[in-house]
């Protein structure tokens, strides 16, 4: 991840360039799912960074470990797009089955 800050409207904007390499089983999820997970990770990073910049921690708190936001639920993040794709595939299979059955009945009738 590479961030490039620039001045914008009296504040600072950052352009972020990321690279994500996925191998193995997770790579089978497809590009759309991986893009959504990547967007979620970058969004979470940006939110945390923004909070730390807007409300900097006192010097004493910096020395102490900070409470983490918790793990990112990849099932919730990737589950919806995967379920939508599965629903489309199931619907297509149902349509093909119905059409095939009707054509077959016409030929037999």
PDB file of C-alpha atoms in Angstrom:
ATOM      1  CA  UNK A   1       0.000   0.000   0.000  1.00  0.00           C
ATOM      2  CA  UNK A   2       1.368   3.382  -0.988  1.00  0.00           C
ATOM      3  CA  UNK A   3      -0.223   6.641   0.096  1.00  0.00           C
ATOM      4  CA  UNK A   4       0.483  10.003  -1.496  1.00  0.00           C
ATOM      5  CA  UNK A   5      -0.790  13.034   0.443  1.00  0.00           C
ATOM      6  CA  UNK A   6      -1.882  16.229  -1.291  1.00  0.00           C
ATOM      7  CA  UNK A   7      -3.506  19.476  -0.178  1.00  0.00           C
ATOM      8  CA  UNK A   8      -7.204  19.819  -0.945  1.00  0.00           C
ATOM      9  CA  UNK A   9      -9.718  22.423   0.235  1.00  0.00           C
ATOM     10  CA  UNK A  10      -7.626  23.481   3.218  1.00  0.00           C
ATOM     11  CA  UNK A  11      -7.089  19.873   4.287  1.00  0.00           C
ATOM     12  CA  UNK A  12      -5.129  16.863   3.203  1.00  0.00           C
ATOM     13  CA  UNK A  13      -6.310  14.167   0.823  1.00  0.00           C
ATOM     14  CA  UNK A  14      -4.433  10.956   0.233  1.00  0.00           C
ATOM     15  CA  UNK A  15      -4.327   8.932  -2.933  1.00  0.00           C
ATOM     16  CA  UNK A  16      -3.783   5.295  -2.026  1.00  0.00           C
ATOM     17  CA  UNK A  17      -2.500   2.629  -4.395  1.00  0.00           C
ATOM     18  CA  UNK A  18      -2.783  -0.968  -3.280  1.00  0.00           C
ATOM     19  CA  UNK A  19      -1.716  -4.317  -4.593  1.00  0.00           C
ATOM     20  CA  UNK A  20      -3.333  -7.566  -3.570  1.00  0.00           C
ATOM     21  CA  UNK A  21      -2.056 -10.998  -4.489  1.00  0.00           C
ATOM     22  CA  UNK A  22      -4.315 -13.888  -3.616  1.00  0.00           C
ATOM     23  CA  UNK A  23      -3.410 -17.527  -4.158  1.00  0.00           C
ATOM     24  CA  UNK A  24      -4.863 -20.866  -3.258  1.00  0.00           C
ATOM     25  CA  UNK A  25      -8.475 -21.420  -2.307  1.00  0.00           C
ATOM     26  CA  UNK A  26      -9.389 -17.764  -1.689  1.00  0.00           C
ATOM     27  CA  UNK A  27      -8.338 -16.979  -5.269  1.00  0.00           C
ATOM     28  CA  UNK A  28     -11.236 -19.116  -6.508  1.00  0.00           C
ATOM     29  CA  UNK A  29     -13.753 -16.566  -5.179  1.00  0.00           C
ATOM     30  CA  UNK A  30     -13.297 -14.349  -8.206  1.00  0.00           C
ATOM     31  CA  UNK A  31     -12.161 -10.825  -8.880  1.00  0.00           C
ATOM     32  CA  UNK A  32     -15.339  -9.089  -7.755  1.00  0.00           C
ATOM     33  CA  UNK A  33     -15.250 -10.649  -4.319  1.00  0.00           C
ATOM     34  CA  UNK A  34     -11.542  -9.947  -3.909  1.00  0.00           C
ATOM     35  CA  UNK A  35     -12.073  -6.320  -4.983  1.00  0.00           C
ATOM     36  CA  UNK A  36     -14.831  -5.925  -2.417  1.00  0.00           C
ATOM     37  CA  UNK A  37     -12.682  -7.424   0.351  1.00  0.00           C
ATOM     38  CA  UNK A  38      -9.770  -5.196  -0.681  1.00  0.00           C
ATOM     39  CA  UNK A  39     -12.018  -2.128  -0.661  1.00  0.00           C
ATOM     40  CA  UNK A  40     -13.243  -3.056   2.805  1.00  0.00           C
ATOM     41  CA  UNK A  41      -9.673  -3.426   4.112  1.00  0.00           C
ATOM     42  CA  UNK A  42      -8.574  -0.104   2.646  1.00  0.00           C
ATOM     43  CA  UNK A  43     -11.722   1.580   3.978  1.00  0.00           C
ATOM     44  CA  UNK A  44     -11.054   0.272   7.462  1.00  0.00           C
ATOM     45  CA  UNK A  45      -7.438   1.424   7.292  1.00  0.00           C
ATOM     46  CA  UNK A  46      -8.511   4.895   6.118  1.00  0.00           C
ATOM     47  CA  UNK A  47     -11.092   5.189   8.899  1.00  0.00           C
ATOM     48  CA  UNK A  48      -8.558   4.225  11.565  1.00  0.00           C
ATOM     49  CA  UNK A  49      -5.950   6.601  10.145  1.00  0.00           C
ATOM     50  CA  UNK A  50      -8.480   9.427   9.999  1.00  0.00           C
ATOM     51  CA  UNK A  51      -9.486   8.869  13.621  1.00  0.00           C
ATOM     52  CA  UNK A  52      -5.868   8.925  14.742  1.00  0.00           C
ATOM     53  CA  UNK A  53      -5.114  12.108  12.811  1.00  0.00           C
ATOM     54  CA  UNK A  54      -8.235  13.986  13.928  1.00  0.00           C
ATOM     55  CA  UNK A  55      -7.965  12.943  17.564  1.00  0.00           C
ATOM     56  CA  UNK A  56      -4.293  12.242  18.279  1.00  0.00           C
ATOM     57  CA  UNK A  57      -3.640  10.151  21.348  1.00  0.00           C
ATOM     58  CA  UNK A  58      -1.954  11.719  24.381  1.00  0.00           C
ATOM     59  CA  UNK A  59       1.742  10.813  24.791  1.00  0.00           C
ATOM     60  CA  UNK A  60       0.987   8.504  27.750  1.00  0.00           C
ATOM     61  CA  UNK A  61      -1.584   6.527  25.732  1.00  0.00           C
ATOM     62  CA  UNK A  62       0.833   5.987  22.851  1.00  0.00           C
ATOM     63  CA  UNK A  63       3.099   3.882  25.066  1.00  0.00           C
ATOM     64  CA  UNK A  64       0.189   1.638  26.072  1.00  0.00           C
ATOM     65  CA  UNK A  65      -1.199  -0.918  23.621  1.00  0.00           C
ATOM     66  CA  UNK A  66      -4.229   0.387  21.729  1.00  0.00           C
ATOM     67  CA  UNK A  67      -7.424  -1.635  21.679  1.00  0.00           C
ATOM     68  CA  UNK A  68      -7.857  -3.110  18.233  1.00  0.00           C
ATOM     69  CA  UNK A  69     -11.064  -2.766  16.249  1.00  0.00           C
ATOM     70  CA  UNK A  70     -11.314  -6.546  15.941  1.00  0.00           C
ATOM     71  CA  UNK A  71     -10.942  -8.861  12.991  1.00  0.00           C
ATOM     72  CA  UNK A  72     -12.607  -8.148   9.693  1.00  0.00           C
ATOM     73  CA  UNK A  73     -15.435 -10.615   9.083  1.00  0.00           C
ATOM     74  CA  UNK A  74     -14.553 -11.843   5.604  1.00  0.00           C
ATOM     75  CA  UNK A  75     -17.593 -14.138   5.518  1.00  0.00           C
ATOM     76  CA  UNK A  76     -19.877 -11.141   5.970  1.00  0.00           C
ATOM     77  CA  UNK A  77     -17.828  -9.082   3.519  1.00  0.00           C
ATOM     78  CA  UNK A  78     -17.501 -11.738   0.814  1.00  0.00           C
ATOM     79  CA  UNK A  79     -20.576 -13.812   1.662  1.00  0.00           C
ATOM     80  CA  UNK A  80     -23.134 -11.472   0.098  1.00  0.00           C
ATOM     81  CA  UNK A  81     -21.424 -11.201  -3.316  1.00  0.00           C
ATOM     82  CA  UNK A  82     -20.800 -14.954  -3.375  1.00  0.00           C
ATOM     83  CA  UNK A  83     -24.437 -15.640  -2.421  1.00  0.00           C
ATOM     84  CA  UNK A  84     -25.643 -13.262  -5.154  1.00  0.00           C
ATOM     85  CA  UNK A  85     -23.531 -15.033  -7.752  1.00  0.00           C
ATOM     86  CA  UNK A  86     -24.736 -18.408  -6.530  1.00  0.00           C
ATOM     87  CA  UNK A  87     -28.354 -17.224  -6.715  1.00  0.00           C
ATOM     88  CA  UNK A  88     -27.863 -16.110 -10.317  1.00  0.00           C
ATOM     89  CA  UNK A  89     -26.334 -19.491 -11.189  1.00  0.00           C
ATOM     90  CA  UNK A  90     -29.182 -21.365  -9.490  1.00  0.00           C
ATOM     91  CA  UNK A  91     -31.789 -19.200 -11.232  1.00  0.00           C
ATOM     92  CA  UNK A  92     -30.129 -19.831 -14.588  1.00  0.00           C
ATOM     93  CA  UNK A  93     -30.089 -23.578 -13.913  1.00  0.00           C
ATOM     94  CA  UNK A  94     -33.801 -23.496 -13.027  1.00  0.00           C
ATOM     95  CA  UNK A  95     -34.650 -21.600 -16.214  1.00  0.00           C
ATOM     96  CA  UNK A  96     -32.641 -24.044 -18.347  1.00  0.00           C
ATOM     97  CA  UNK A  97     -34.328 -26.991 -16.624  1.00  0.00           C
ATOM     98  CA  UNK A  98     -37.830 -25.547 -17.146  1.00  0.00           C
ATOM     99  CA  UNK A  99     -37.142 -24.783 -20.821  1.00  0.00           C
ATOM    100  CA  UNK A 100     -35.611 -28.221 -21.388  1.00  0.00           C
ATOM    101  CA  UNK A 101     -38.590 -29.930 -19.703  1.00  0.00           C
ATOM    102  CA  UNK A 102     -41.142 -27.981 -21.780  1.00  0.00           C
ATOM    103  CA  UNK A 103     -39.312 -28.666 -25.039  1.00  0.00           C
ATOM    104  CA  UNK A 104     -39.087 -32.340 -24.183  1.00  0.00           C
ATOM    105  CA  UNK A 105     -42.814 -32.555 -23.338  1.00  0.00           C
ATOM    106  CA  UNK A 106     -43.740 -30.851 -26.630  1.00  0.00           C
ATOM    107  CA  UNK A 107     -41.675 -33.346 -28.583  1.00  0.00           C
ATOM    108  CA  UNK A 108     -43.256 -36.269 -26.741  1.00  0.00           C
ATOM    109  CA  UNK A 109     -46.808 -34.883 -26.928  1.00  0.00           C
TER     110      UNK A 109
END
